[in-house]
PDB file of C-alpha atoms in Angstrom:
ATOM      1  CA  UNK A   6     143.136 106.766 124.107  1.00 65.00           C
ATOM      2  CA  UNK A   7     140.129 108.947 123.360  1.00 70.00           C
ATOM      3  CA  UNK A   8     137.999 108.525 120.250  1.00 81.00           C
ATOM      4  CA  UNK A   9     136.063 111.523 118.978  1.00 86.00           C
ATOM      5  CA  UNK A  10     134.173 110.958 115.717  1.00 87.00           C
ATOM      6  CA  UNK A  11     135.507 114.004 113.899  1.00 87.00           C
ATOM      7  CA  UNK A  12     139.078 112.845 114.547  1.00 91.00           C
ATOM      8  CA  UNK A  13     138.561 109.086 114.102  1.00 95.00           C
ATOM      9  CA  UNK A  14     139.391 107.272 110.882  1.00 97.00           C
ATOM     10  CA  UNK A  15     137.721 103.909 110.505  1.00 97.00           C
ATOM     11  CA  UNK A  16     138.179 100.944 108.176  1.00 98.00           C
ATOM     12  CA  UNK A  17     135.293  98.490 107.830  1.00 98.00           C
ATOM     13  CA  UNK A  18     136.411  95.226 106.218  1.00 98.00           C
ATOM     14  CA  UNK A  19     133.537  93.613 104.340  1.00 96.00           C
ATOM     15  CA  UNK A  20     130.488  95.400 102.926  1.00 94.00           C
ATOM     16  CA  UNK A  21     128.047  92.525 102.929  1.00 88.00           C
ATOM     17  CA  UNK A  22     124.834  92.078 104.872  1.00 81.00           C
ATOM     18  CA  UNK A  23     125.934  94.140 107.855  1.00 94.00           C
ATOM     19  CA  UNK A  24     129.267  95.781 106.987  1.00 96.00           C
ATOM     20  CA  UNK A  25     127.773  98.536 104.820  1.00 96.00           C
ATOM     21  CA  UNK A  26     125.340  99.469 107.579  1.00 96.00           C
ATOM     22  CA  UNK A  27     128.138  99.529 110.160  1.00 97.00           C
ATOM     23  CA  UNK A  28     130.030 101.925 107.891  1.00 97.00           C
ATOM     24  CA  UNK A  29     126.925 104.134 107.661  1.00 97.00           C
ATOM     25  CA  UNK A  30     126.652 104.187 111.469  1.00 97.00           C
ATOM     26  CA  UNK A  31     130.245 105.399 111.830  1.00 97.00           C
ATOM     27  CA  UNK A  32     129.820 108.001 109.085  1.00 97.00           C
ATOM     28  CA  UNK A  33     126.591 109.172 110.716  1.00 95.00           C
ATOM     29  CA  UNK A  34     128.618 109.958 113.816  1.00 95.00           C
ATOM     30  CA  UNK A  35     131.162 111.969 111.809  1.00 95.00           C
ATOM     31  CA  UNK A  36     133.953 109.411 111.369  1.00 96.00           C
ATOM     32  CA  UNK A  37     135.847 109.192 108.090  1.00 96.00           C
ATOM     33  CA  UNK A  38     135.132 105.633 106.948  1.00 97.00           C
ATOM     34  CA  UNK A  39     136.832 103.520 104.316  1.00 97.00           C
ATOM     35  CA  UNK A  40     135.093 100.282 103.374  1.00 97.00           C
ATOM     36  CA  UNK A  41     137.196  97.408 102.054  1.00 97.00           C
ATOM     37  CA  UNK A  42     135.178  95.125  99.755  1.00 96.00           C
ATOM     38  CA  UNK A  43     136.949  92.690  97.436  1.00 94.00           C
ATOM     39  CA  UNK A  44     133.895  91.680  95.399  1.00 93.00           C
ATOM     40  CA  UNK A  45     133.598  93.853  92.289  1.00 94.00           C
ATOM     41  CA  UNK A  46     129.850  93.424  91.969  1.00 93.00           C
ATOM     42  CA  UNK A  47     129.208  94.423  95.553  1.00 94.00           C
ATOM     43  CA  UNK A  48     131.532  97.424  95.312  1.00 94.00           C
ATOM     44  CA  UNK A  49     129.564  98.679  92.316  1.00 94.00           C
ATOM     45  CA  UNK A  50     126.387  98.816  94.436  1.00 94.00           C
ATOM     46  CA  UNK A  51     127.832 100.655  97.412  1.00 95.00           C
ATOM     47  CA  UNK A  52     127.627 104.212  96.085  1.00 94.00           C
ATOM     48  CA  UNK A  53     123.867 104.061  95.602  1.00 95.00           C
ATOM     49  CA  UNK A  54     123.409 102.087  98.825  1.00 94.00           C
ATOM     50  CA  UNK A  55     125.304 104.620 100.909  1.00 96.00           C
ATOM     51  CA  UNK A  56     123.497 107.517  99.246  1.00 95.00           C
ATOM     52  CA  UNK A  57     120.082 105.999  99.992  1.00 94.00           C
ATOM     53  CA  UNK A  58     120.958 104.899 103.524  1.00 94.00           C
ATOM     54  CA  UNK A  59     122.543 108.180 104.626  1.00 95.00           C
ATOM     55  CA  UNK A  60     119.622 110.110 103.160  1.00 94.00           C
ATOM     56  CA  UNK A  61     117.167 107.863 104.997  1.00 90.00           C
ATOM     57  CA  UNK A  62     119.047 108.501 108.238  1.00 90.00           C
ATOM     58  CA  UNK A  63     118.984 112.252 107.643  1.00 91.00           C
ATOM     59  CA  UNK A  64     122.754 112.489 107.252  1.00 94.00           C
ATOM     60  CA  UNK A  65     123.081 112.942 103.493  1.00 93.00           C
ATOM     61  CA  UNK A  66     125.509 115.796 104.206  1.00 94.00           C
ATOM     62  CA  UNK A  67     127.966 113.175 105.486  1.00 95.00           C
ATOM     63  CA  UNK A  68     127.951 110.871 102.471  1.00 94.00           C
ATOM     64  CA  UNK A  69     131.407 112.166 101.566  1.00 94.00           C
ATOM     65  CA  UNK A  70     132.720 110.606 104.795  1.00 95.00           C
ATOM     66  CA  UNK A  71     132.396 107.210 103.091  1.00 97.00           C
ATOM     67  CA  UNK A  72     134.882 105.781 100.579  1.00 96.00           C
ATOM     68  CA  UNK A  73     135.520 102.325  99.157  1.00 96.00           C
ATOM     69  CA  UNK A  74     138.675 100.278  98.567  1.00 96.00           C
ATOM     70  CA  UNK A  75     139.078  96.936  96.818  1.00 96.00           C
ATOM     71  CA  UNK A  76     141.708  95.462  99.112  1.00 96.00           C
ATOM     72  CA  UNK A  77     143.611  95.980 102.360  1.00 97.00           C
ATOM     73  CA  UNK A  78     146.639  97.018 100.338  1.00 96.00           C
ATOM     74  CA  UNK A  79     144.794 100.058  98.984  1.00 96.00           C
ATOM     75  CA  UNK A  80     144.338 101.523 102.470  1.00 96.00           C
ATOM     76  CA  UNK A  81     146.736 104.099 103.903  1.00 95.00           C
ATOM     77  CA  UNK A  82     147.131 102.471 107.303  1.00 96.00           C
ATOM     78  CA  UNK A  83     149.292 105.204 108.816  1.00 94.00           C
ATOM     79  CA  UNK A  84     146.325 107.181 110.185  1.00 93.00           C
ATOM     80  CA  UNK A  85     143.661 104.494 110.753  1.00 97.00           C
ATOM     81  CA  UNK A  86     142.385 104.483 114.353  1.00 96.00           C
ATOM     82  CA  UNK A  87     139.791 101.710 114.300  1.00 97.00           C
ATOM     83  CA  UNK A  88     139.190  98.620 112.169  1.00 98.00           C
ATOM     84  CA  UNK A  89     135.844  96.794 112.287  1.00 98.00           C
ATOM     85  CA  UNK A  90     135.842  93.318 110.755  1.00 97.00           C
ATOM     86  CA  UNK A  91     132.568  92.284 109.060  1.00 96.00           C
ATOM     87  CA  UNK A  92     133.695  89.296 106.996  1.00 95.00           C
ATOM     88  CA  UNK A  93     131.802  85.940 106.779  1.00 92.00           C
ATOM     89  CA  UNK A  94     131.211  84.085 110.052  1.00 91.00           C
ATOM     90  CA  UNK A  95     134.077  81.615 109.741  1.00 93.00           C
ATOM     91  CA  UNK A  96     136.781  81.434 112.349  1.00 94.00           C
ATOM     92  CA  UNK A  97     139.556  80.688 109.839  1.00 94.00           C
ATOM     93  CA  UNK A  98     138.681  83.741 107.723  1.00 95.00           C
ATOM     94  CA  UNK A  99     138.478  86.035 110.729  1.00 96.00           C
ATOM     95  CA  UNK A 100     141.696  84.704 112.266  1.00 95.00           C
ATOM     96  CA  UNK A 101     143.604  85.135 109.017  1.00 95.00           C
ATOM     97  CA  UNK A 102     142.280  88.673 108.609  1.00 96.00           C
ATOM     98  CA  UNK A 103     143.241  89.691 112.154  1.00 96.00           C
ATOM     99  CA  UNK A 104     146.763  88.361 111.587  1.00 96.00           C
ATOM    100  CA  UNK A 105     147.028  90.670 108.565  1.00 96.00           C
ATOM    101  CA  UNK A 106     145.498  93.611 110.423  1.00 96.00           C
ATOM    102  CA  UNK A 107     148.004  93.211 113.223  1.00 95.00           C
ATOM    103  CA  UNK A 108     150.744  93.830 110.659  1.00 95.00           C
ATOM    104  CA  UNK A 109     148.995  96.568 108.655  1.00 96.00           C
ATOM    105  CA  UNK A 110     147.465  98.753 111.372  1.00 96.00           C
ATOM    106  CA  UNK A 111     149.548 101.037 113.557  1.00 95.00           C
ATOM    107  CA  UNK A 112     150.183  99.649 117.088  1.00 94.00           C
ATOM    108  CA  UNK A 113     147.647 101.929 118.804  1.00 93.00           C
ATOM    109  CA  UNK A 114     144.809 101.202 116.341  1.00 96.00           C
ATOM    110  CA  UNK A 115     141.900  99.218 117.788  1.00 97.00           C
ATOM    111  CA  UNK A 116     140.975  95.978 116.003  1.00 97.00           C
ATOM    112  CA  UNK A 117     137.315  95.009 116.466  1.00 97.00           C
ATOM    113  CA  UNK A 118     135.356  91.991 115.264  1.00 96.00           C
ATOM    114  CA  UNK A 119     131.641  91.957 114.493  1.00 95.00           C
ATOM    115  CA  UNK A 120     131.508  88.195 115.029  1.00 93.00           C
ATOM    116  CA  UNK A 121     128.099  86.994 116.195  1.00 88.00           C
ATOM    117  CA  UNK A 122     129.406  84.016 118.123  1.00 82.00           C
ATOM    118  CA  UNK A 123     133.185  83.453 118.043  1.00 90.00           C
ATOM    119  CA  UNK A 124     134.964  84.693 121.174  1.00 89.00           C
ATOM    120  CA  UNK A 125     137.521  87.381 120.382  1.00 91.00           C
ATOM    121  CA  UNK A 126     140.058  85.223 122.237  1.00 91.00           C
ATOM    122  CA  UNK A 127     139.706  82.566 119.509  1.00 93.00           C
ATOM    123  CA  UNK A 128     139.925  85.098 116.669  1.00 93.00           C
ATOM    124  CA  UNK A 129     143.005  86.711 118.255  1.00 91.00           C
ATOM    125  CA  UNK A 130     144.624  83.399 119.203  1.00 91.00           C
ATOM    126  CA  UNK A 131     148.403  83.483 118.743  1.00 91.00           C
ATOM    127  CA  UNK A 132     148.535  87.201 117.975  1.00 92.00           C
ATOM    128  CA  UNK A 133     150.879  89.553 119.832  1.00 92.00           C
ATOM    129  CA  UNK A 134     148.673  92.608 120.355  1.00 94.00           C
ATOM    130  CA  UNK A 135     145.514  91.060 121.834  1.00 92.00           C
ATOM    131  CA  UNK A 136     145.149  93.970 124.283  1.00 94.00           C
ATOM    132  CA  UNK A 137     143.810  96.154 121.443  1.00 95.00           C
ATOM    133  CA  UNK A 138     141.435  93.492 120.104  1.00 96.00           C
ATOM    134  CA  UNK A 139     137.776  93.509 121.056  1.00 96.00           C
ATOM    135  CA  UNK A 140     134.361  92.332 119.957  1.00 96.00           C
ATOM    136  CA  UNK A 141     131.947  94.919 118.530  1.00 96.00           C
ATOM    137  CA  UNK A 142     128.740  93.079 117.729  1.00 96.00           C
ATOM    138  CA  UNK A 143     126.038  94.964 115.806  1.00 97.00           C
ATOM    139  CA  UNK A 144     122.527  93.706 115.107  1.00 95.00           C
ATOM    140  CA  UNK A 145     120.937  93.659 111.657  1.00 93.00           C
ATOM    141  CA  UNK A 146     120.114  96.132 110.293  1.00 94.00           C
ATOM    142  CA  UNK A 147     122.863  97.965 112.162  1.00 95.00           C
ATOM    143  CA  UNK A 148     121.729 101.457 111.159  1.00 94.00           C
ATOM    144  CA  UNK A 149     118.224 100.838 112.573  1.00 94.00           C
ATOM    145  CA  UNK A 150     118.887  98.670 115.657  1.00 95.00           C
ATOM    146  CA  UNK A 151     120.551 100.934 118.246  1.00 95.00           C
ATOM    147  CA  UNK A 152     122.288  98.379 120.473  1.00 96.00           C
ATOM    148  CA  UNK A 153     125.871  97.252 119.934  1.00 97.00           C
ATOM    149  CA  UNK A 154     127.711  94.812 122.186  1.00 97.00           C
ATOM    150  CA  UNK A 155     131.234  95.724 123.290  1.00 97.00           C
ATOM    151  CA  UNK A 156     132.805  92.370 124.166  1.00 96.00           C
ATOM    152  CA  UNK A 157     135.978  92.136 126.244  1.00 95.00           C
ATOM    153  CA  UNK A 158     138.491  89.312 126.096  1.00 91.00           C
ATOM    154  CA  UNK A 159     140.520  88.776 129.267  1.00 90.00           C
ATOM    155  CA  UNK A 160     143.434  90.417 127.443  1.00 91.00           C
ATOM    156  CA  UNK A 161     141.475  93.427 126.158  1.00 94.00           C
ATOM    157  CA  UNK A 162     142.618  96.728 127.608  1.00 94.00           C
ATOM    158  CA  UNK A 163     139.802  98.372 129.627  1.00 94.00           C
ATOM    159  CA  UNK A 164     140.750 101.681 127.986  1.00 95.00           C
ATOM    160  CA  UNK A 165     140.049 100.174 124.553  1.00 95.00           C
ATOM    161  CA  UNK A 166     136.572  99.078 125.597  1.00 95.00           C
ATOM    162  CA  UNK A 167     135.688 102.327 127.328  1.00 95.00           C
ATOM    163  CA  UNK A 168     136.897 104.438 124.405  1.00 95.00           C
ATOM    164  CA  UNK A 169     135.004 102.314 121.905  1.00 96.00           C
ATOM    165  CA  UNK A 170     131.807 102.562 123.957  1.00 96.00           C
ATOM    166  CA  UNK A 171     132.081 106.351 124.021  1.00 95.00           C
ATOM    167  CA  UNK A 172     132.637 106.436 120.265  1.00 96.00           C
ATOM    168  CA  UNK A 173     129.617 104.217 119.605  1.00 96.00           C
ATOM    169  CA  UNK A 174     127.471 106.459 121.814  1.00 94.00           C
ATOM    170  CA  UNK A 175     128.625 109.476 119.807  1.00 93.00           C
ATOM    171  CA  UNK A 176     127.587 107.601 116.641  1.00 94.00           C
ATOM    172  CA  UNK A 177     124.037 107.223 117.960  1.00 92.00           C
ATOM    173  CA  UNK A 178     124.378 103.674 119.264  1.00 95.00           C
ATOM    174  CA  UNK A 179     123.636 102.172 122.689  1.00 96.00           C
ATOM    175  CA  UNK A 180     126.648 100.090 123.810  1.00 96.00           C
ATOM    176  CA  UNK A 181     126.065  97.093 126.076  1.00 96.00           C
ATOM    177  CA  UNK A 182     129.243  95.957 127.819  1.00 96.00           C
ATOM    178  CA  UNK A 183     129.993  92.220 127.923  1.00 96.00           C
ATOM    179  CA  UNK A 184     132.782  91.766 130.452  1.00 93.00           C
ATOM    180  CA  UNK A 185     133.560  88.112 129.738  1.00 89.00           C
ATOM    181  CA  UNK A 186     134.208  86.651 126.315  1.00 85.00           C
ATOM    182  CA  UNK A 187     131.879  83.660 125.884  1.00 86.00           C
ATOM    183  CA  UNK A 188     130.040  82.095 122.908  1.00 87.00           C
ATOM    184  CA  UNK A 189     127.026  84.141 121.859  1.00 89.00           C
ATOM    185  CA  UNK A 190     127.980  87.053 124.125  1.00 92.00           C
ATOM    186  CA  UNK A 191     124.929  88.650 125.803  1.00 94.00           C
ATOM    187  CA  UNK A 192     122.055  89.186 123.364  1.00 94.00           C
ATOM    188  CA  UNK A 193     122.490  86.018 121.287  1.00 93.00           C
ATOM    189  CA  UNK A 194     122.580  83.909 124.430  1.00 94.00           C
ATOM    190  CA  UNK A 195     119.280  85.451 125.491  1.00 96.00           C
ATOM    191  CA  UNK A 196     117.818  84.960 122.008  1.00 95.00           C
ATOM    192  CA  UNK A 197     118.899  81.321 121.836  1.00 96.00           C
ATOM    193  CA  UNK A 198     117.493  80.664 125.284  1.00 96.00           C
ATOM    194  CA  UNK A 199     114.118  81.858 124.043  1.00 97.00           C
ATOM    195  CA  UNK A 200     114.419  79.991 120.736  1.00 97.00           C
ATOM    196  CA  UNK A 201     115.356  76.698 122.391  1.00 98.00           C
ATOM    197  CA  UNK A 202     112.207  76.739 124.529  1.00 98.00           C
ATOM    198  CA  UNK A 203     110.020  78.012 121.679  1.00 98.00           C
ATOM    199  CA  UNK A 204     111.066  75.363 119.149  1.00 98.00           C
ATOM    200  CA  UNK A 205     110.956  72.611 121.779  1.00 98.00           C
ATOM    201  CA  UNK A 206     107.310  73.477 122.373  1.00 98.00           C
ATOM    202  CA  UNK A 207     106.690  73.261 118.625  1.00 98.00           C
ATOM    203  CA  UNK A 208     108.339  69.811 118.550  1.00 98.00           C
ATOM    204  CA  UNK A 209     106.124  68.743 121.443  1.00 97.00           C
ATOM    205  CA  UNK A 210     102.980  69.809 119.597  1.00 98.00           C
ATOM    206  CA  UNK A 211     102.130  72.443 122.209  1.00 98.00           C
ATOM    207  CA  UNK A 212     101.876  75.271 119.698  1.00 98.00           C
ATOM    208  CA  UNK A 213     102.643  76.266 116.105  1.00 98.00           C
ATOM    209  CA  UNK A 214     105.399  78.488 114.795  1.00 98.00           C
ATOM    210  CA  UNK A 215     102.762  81.146 114.117  1.00 97.00           C
ATOM    211  CA  UNK A 216     101.573  80.983 117.732  1.00 98.00           C
ATOM    212  CA  UNK A 217     105.149  81.410 118.975  1.00 97.00           C
ATOM    213  CA  UNK A 218     105.544  84.576 116.924  1.00 97.00           C
ATOM    214  CA  UNK A 219     102.173  85.917 118.120  1.00 97.00           C
ATOM    215  CA  UNK A 220     103.028  85.317 121.776  1.00 97.00           C
ATOM    216  CA  UNK A 221     106.360  87.117 121.482  1.00 97.00           C
ATOM    217  CA  UNK A 222     105.409  90.016 119.182  1.00 96.00           C
ATOM    218  CA  UNK A 223     102.033  90.827 120.696  1.00 96.00           C
ATOM    219  CA  UNK A 224     102.573  89.532 124.238  1.00 96.00           C
ATOM    220  CA  UNK A 225     105.615  89.957 126.453  1.00 94.00           C
ATOM    221  CA  UNK A 226     107.859  91.050 123.568  1.00 95.00           C
ATOM    222  CA  UNK A 227     105.591  94.010 122.898  1.00 95.00           C
ATOM    223  CA  UNK A 228     106.586  95.437 126.283  1.00 95.00           C
ATOM    224  CA  UNK A 229     110.331  95.195 125.635  1.00 94.00           C
ATOM    225  CA  UNK A 230     110.268  98.395 123.607  1.00 93.00           C
ATOM    226  CA  UNK A 231     109.431 100.117 126.904  1.00 94.00           C
ATOM    227  CA  UNK A 232     111.477  98.095 129.402  1.00 95.00           C
ATOM    228  CA  UNK A 233     113.854  95.135 129.462  1.00 95.00           C
ATOM    229  CA  UNK A 234     113.521  92.002 131.618  1.00 95.00           C
ATOM    230  CA  UNK A 235     114.977  93.554 134.789  1.00 96.00           C
ATOM    231  CA  UNK A 236     112.823  96.692 134.656  1.00 96.00           C
ATOM    232  CA  UNK A 237     109.773  94.595 133.758  1.00 95.00           C
ATOM    233  CA  UNK A 238     110.245  92.586 136.955  1.00 95.00           C
ATOM    234  CA  UNK A 239     110.238  95.747 139.054  1.00 96.00           C
ATOM    235  CA  UNK A 240     107.010  96.816 137.357  1.00 96.00           C
ATOM    236  CA  UNK A 241     105.326  93.472 138.013  1.00 95.00           C
ATOM    237  CA  UNK A 242     106.908  92.592 141.353  1.00 97.00           C
ATOM    238  CA  UNK A 243     109.903  90.364 142.024  1.00 97.00           C
ATOM    239  CA  UNK A 244     107.851  88.022 144.199  1.00 96.00           C
ATOM    240  CA  UNK A 245     105.481  87.384 141.294  1.00 95.00           C
ATOM    241  CA  UNK A 246     108.416  86.487 139.039  1.00 95.00           C
ATOM    242  CA  UNK A 247     109.956  84.353 141.751  1.00 96.00           C
ATOM    243  CA  UNK A 248     106.768  82.351 142.236  1.00 97.00           C
ATOM    244  CA  UNK A 249     106.404  81.842 138.495  1.00 96.00           C
ATOM    245  CA  UNK A 250     110.029  80.778 138.135  1.00 96.00           C
ATOM    246  CA  UNK A 251     109.731  78.210 140.919  1.00 97.00           C
ATOM    247  CA  UNK A 252     106.878  76.567 139.031  1.00 96.00           C
ATOM    248  CA  UNK A 253     108.175  76.926 135.453  1.00 97.00           C
ATOM    249  CA  UNK A 254     111.952  76.407 135.668  1.00 96.00           C
ATOM    250  CA  UNK A 255     111.889  72.658 136.429  1.00 96.00           C
ATOM    251  CA  UNK A 256     109.915  72.060 133.202  1.00 96.00           C
ATOM    252  CA  UNK A 257     111.998  74.220 130.847  1.00 97.00           C
ATOM    253  CA  UNK A 258     113.906  72.613 127.997  1.00 96.00           C
ATOM    254  CA  UNK A 259     117.619  72.171 128.624  1.00 95.00           C
ATOM    255  CA  UNK A 260     118.652  70.156 125.576  1.00 96.00           C
ATOM    256  CA  UNK A 261     122.222  70.639 124.278  1.00 96.00           C
ATOM    257  CA  UNK A 262     120.980  70.084 120.709  1.00 97.00           C
ATOM    258  CA  UNK A 263     118.723  72.156 118.460  1.00 96.00           C
ATOM    259  CA  UNK A 264     115.047  71.276 118.017  1.00 97.00           C
ATOM    260  CA  UNK A 265     113.888  68.852 115.320  1.00 98.00           C
ATOM    261  CA  UNK A 266     111.709  71.464 113.614  1.00 98.00           C
ATOM    262  CA  UNK A 267     114.917  73.446 113.058  1.00 97.00           C
ATOM    263  CA  UNK A 268     117.441  70.676 112.372  1.00 98.00           C
ATOM    264  CA  UNK A 269     115.216  68.926 109.827  1.00 98.00           C
ATOM    265  CA  UNK A 270     114.808  72.090 107.791  1.00 98.00           C
ATOM    266  CA  UNK A 271     118.533  72.822 107.888  1.00 98.00           C
ATOM    267  CA  UNK A 272     119.297  69.267 106.732  1.00 98.00           C
ATOM    268  CA  UNK A 273     116.859  69.750 103.841  1.00 98.00           C
ATOM    269  CA  UNK A 274     118.520  72.988 102.750  1.00 98.00           C
ATOM    270  CA  UNK A 275     115.584  75.121 103.870  1.00 98.00           C
ATOM    271  CA  UNK A 276     117.426  78.098 105.308  1.00 97.00           C
ATOM    272  CA  UNK A 277     114.752  80.791 105.067  1.00 98.00           C
ATOM    273  CA  UNK A 278     114.400  83.644 102.600  1.00 97.00           C
ATOM    274  CA  UNK A 279     117.766  82.931 100.974  1.00 95.00           C
ATOM    275  CA  UNK A 280     116.541  79.523  99.733  1.00 97.00           C
ATOM    276  CA  UNK A 281     112.849  80.313  99.269  1.00 97.00           C
ATOM    277  CA  UNK A 282     111.751  78.245 102.244  1.00 98.00           C
ATOM    278  CA  UNK A 283     112.563  77.984 105.934  1.00 98.00           C
ATOM    279  CA  UNK A 284     109.879  77.963 108.587  1.00 98.00           C
ATOM    280  CA  UNK A 285     107.743  79.667 105.950  1.00 98.00           C
ATOM    281  CA  UNK A 286     107.639  79.654 102.141  1.00 98.00           C
ATOM    282  CA  UNK A 287     108.986  82.673 100.244  1.00 98.00           C
ATOM    283  CA  UNK A 288     108.841  84.191  96.774  1.00 98.00           C
ATOM    284  CA  UNK A 289     110.782  87.171  95.489  1.00 97.00           C
ATOM    285  CA  UNK A 290     107.679  89.320  95.912  1.00 98.00           C
ATOM    286  CA  UNK A 291     106.799  88.116  99.410  1.00 98.00           C
ATOM    287  CA  UNK A 292     110.413  88.639 100.530  1.00 97.00           C
ATOM    288  CA  UNK A 293     110.313  92.222  99.259  1.00 97.00           C
ATOM    289  CA  UNK A 294     107.021  92.902 101.036  1.00 98.00           C
ATOM    290  CA  UNK A 295     108.154  91.327 104.299  1.00 97.00           C
ATOM    291  CA  UNK A 296     111.500  93.123 104.372  1.00 95.00           C
ATOM    292  CA  UNK A 297     109.816  96.459 103.744  1.00 95.00           C
ATOM    293  CA  UNK A 298     107.293  95.757 106.510  1.00 97.00           C
ATOM    294  CA  UNK A 299     110.062  94.674 108.877  1.00 96.00           C
ATOM    295  CA  UNK A 300     112.224  97.738 108.287  1.00 93.00           C
ATOM    296  CA  UNK A 301     109.253 100.113 108.386  1.00 95.00           C
ATOM    297  CA  UNK A 302     108.336  98.678 111.787  1.00 95.00           C
ATOM    298  CA  UNK A 303     111.893  99.119 113.055  1.00 94.00           C
ATOM    299  CA  UNK A 304     111.926 102.728 111.842  1.00 93.00           C
ATOM    300  CA  UNK A 305     108.648 103.426 113.606  1.00 94.00           C
ATOM    301  CA  UNK A 306     109.890 101.910 116.858  1.00 93.00           C
ATOM    302  CA  UNK A 307     113.133 103.839 116.559  1.00 91.00           C
ATOM    303  CA  UNK A 308     111.092 107.043 116.555  1.00 91.00           C
ATOM    304  CA  UNK A 309     109.227 105.907 119.661  1.00 93.00           C
ATOM    305  CA  UNK A 310     112.448 105.531 121.679  1.00 91.00           C
ATOM    306  CA  UNK A 311     114.181 108.697 120.442  1.00 89.00           C
ATOM    307  CA  UNK A 312     113.742 110.353 123.829  1.00 88.00           C
ATOM    308  CA  UNK A 313     115.263 107.348 125.591  1.00 88.00           C
ATOM    309  CA  UNK A 314     118.182 107.332 123.160  1.00 85.00           C
ATOM    310  CA  UNK A 315     118.806 111.044 123.755  1.00 82.00           C
ATOM    311  CA  UNK A 316     118.865 110.531 127.510  1.00 79.00           C
ATOM    312  CA  UNK A 317     121.347 107.643 127.165  1.00 74.00           C
ATOM    313  CA  UNK A 318     123.606 109.773 124.949  1.00 66.00           C
ATOM    314  CA  UNK A 319     123.570 112.586 127.477  1.00 57.00           C
TER     315      UNK A 319
END
């Protein structure tokens, strides 16, 4: 199995928050992409969205690589090589979809899930062709955040994972291999480790939410654009990290439950921008301003690491 973008036909199921951007990533690489979106209202928006996104990426000449279908039945499955599932994060929905895909897609087609947390083994439970099923976890917004996790189940064929990683690299992404299928995979486990300690310190009155964000964005997190945790340790000295760890680790939070500052807001229906209040209060205007600032910052940082991305691709 060898994926080359110009010869790879992709179906992305779901064009919601992340699915449309995943489709743009594949089209950017040169894949022919068909997006399946059942919601009429959302389908109506996709033409303009794809036009704007591909133009922003500098690949407006590949807009014609993108097409839209209203259902799985509208797809000609005979020549589809890869399916990427981007439906809502519910195990029952994903499991039901994969059962259908197993019947629709040709036997050699790869079936990938963009689940953020469910192990591919749970999504593929009871299915006969688990060897071709794999996790492919993008980060929002997928067309601006380069990393994608390639997550193996114990039944996943190594050839499937290796081929998918090469395809993602050709599409301008940086694949991170996760060799064991476990909840949260690699990046989300790291993020939740940070969040658990951060919110526990807020609960304990040690700092505010604003101070947490300052410490990460303008402190150690600022350096992550240049080097990850392992490389940072070589810069600073392993013995320095070891000494710090010996002092800090015994006092770190290890609670199996989420912090009160988070659970109380969830219980009150304060989910963030989508409800107008989360950790912070939001209006339509402030959401627009913040999202523009956020994406502008990501674009700027993407430019900074272009050389690194080119070296990875080579």
